Amino acid sequence: MREDLKVLDVVALLEDLPQHGLVAGQVGTLVERLSDDTFEVEFSDDDGHTYAMIPLRRSQVIRLHYSPVAA
């Protein structure tokens, strides 16, 4: 079972989305829950400028962890 996602979680894209100029591995932030399975995800550069903001399904992203997590 995959863990639940929350607003402000940092995620990585699991697939290329060329229509949005995004490739797998790009990092974004969940900024709004649109439904049980869909989130608005913001992709920003190192200067904080947003270059894409799109709705993505849970299956299209993976939550990133910055500290140890029990398996």
Coordinates of N, CA and C in Angstrom, one line a residue, residues 30-66:
L30 N 3.2 19.4 -3.9 CA 1.7 19.3 -3.9 C 1.1 20.6 -3.3
V31 N 0.4 21.3 -4.0 CA -0.1 22.6 -3.5 C -1.6 22.6 -3.2
E32 N -2.3 21.6 -3.7 CA -3.8 21.5 -3.5 C -4.3 20.1 -3.8
R33 N -5.2 19.6 -2.9 CA -5.8 18.3 -3.2 C -7.1 18.6 -4.0
L34 N -7.2 18.0 -5.2 CA -8.3 18.2 -6.0 C -9.4 17.1 -5.9
S35 N -8.9 15.9 -5.5 CA -9.8 14.8 -5.2 C -9.0 13.8 -4.4
D36 N -9.6 12.7 -4.1 CA -8.9 11.7 -3.3 C -7.6 11.2 -4.0
D37 N -7.6 11.3 -5.3 CA -6.5 10.7 -6.1 C -5.8 11.7 -7.0
T38 N -6.1 13.0 -6.9 CA -5.6 14.0 -7.8 C -5.1 15.2 -7.0
F39 N -3.9 15.7 -7.4 CA -3.3 16.9 -6.7 C -2.9 17.9 -7.7
E40 N -2.9 19.2 -7.4 CA -2.3 20.2 -8.2 C -0.8 20.2 -7.7
V41 N 0.1 20.1 -8.7 CA 1.5 20.0 -8.4 C 2.2 21.2 -9.0
E42 N 3.0 21.9 -8.3 CA 3.8 23.0 -8.7 C 5.2 22.6 -8.9
F43 N 5.8 23.0 -10.1 CA 7.2 22.7 -10.4 C 7.8 24.1 -10.5
S44 N 8.9 24.3 -9.7 CA 9.6 25.6 -9.7 C 11.1 25.4 -9.9
D45 N 11.7 26.4 -10.4 CA 13.2 26.3 -10.6 C 13.9 26.7 -9.2
D46 N 15.2 26.7 -9.3 CA 16.0 27.0 -8.1 C 15.8 28.4 -7.5
D47 N 15.3 29.3 -8.4 CA 15.0 30.7 -7.9 C 13.6 30.9 -7.5
G48 N 12.8 29.8 -7.4 CA 11.4 29.8 -7.0 C 10.4 30.2 -8.0
H49 N 10.8 30.3 -9.3 CA 9.9 30.7 -10.3 C 9.1 29.4 -10.8
T50 N 7.8 29.5 -10.8 CA 7.0 28.3 -11.3 C 7.1 28.2 -12.8
Y51 N 7.5 27.0 -13.3 CA 7.5 26.8 -14.7 C 6.4 25.8 -15.1
A52 N 5.7 25.2 -14.2 CA 4.6 24.3 -14.5 C 3.7 24.1 -13.3
M53 N 2.4 24.1 -13.5 CA 1.5 23.8 -12.4 C 0.4 23.0 -13.0
I54 N 0.3 21.7 -12.7 CA -0.7 20.8 -13.4 C -1.3 19.8 -12.4
P55 N -2.5 19.4 -12.7 CA -3.1 18.3 -11.9 C -2.4 17.0 -12.2
L56 N -2.1 16.2 -11.2 CA -1.5 14.9 -11.4 C -2.2 13.9 -10.5
R57 N -2.3 12.6 -11.0 CA -2.8 11.5 -10.2 C -1.8 11.0 -9.3
R58 N -2.2 10.4 -8.2 CA -1.3 9.7 -7.2 C -0.3 8.8 -7.9
S59 N -0.8 8.1 -8.9 CA 0.1 7.1 -9.6 C 1.2 7.7 -10.4
Q60 N 1.1 9.0 -10.6 CA 2.1 9.7 -11.5 C 3.3 10.3 -10.7
V61 N 3.2 10.2 -9.3 CA 4.3 10.8 -8.5 C 4.7 9.9 -7.4
I62 N 5.8 10.1 -6.8 CA 6.3 9.4 -5.6 C 6.8 10.5 -4.6
R63 N 6.4 10.3 -3.4 CA 6.8 11.2 -2.3 C 8.3 11.1 -2.0
L64 N 9.0 12.2 -1.9 CA 10.4 12.1 -1.5 C 10.6 12.3 0.0
H65 N 11.6 11.6 0.5 CA 11.9 11.6 1.9 C 13.3 12.2 2.1
Y66 N 13.4 13.1 3.1 CA 14.7 13.7 3.4 C 15.3 13.3 4.7

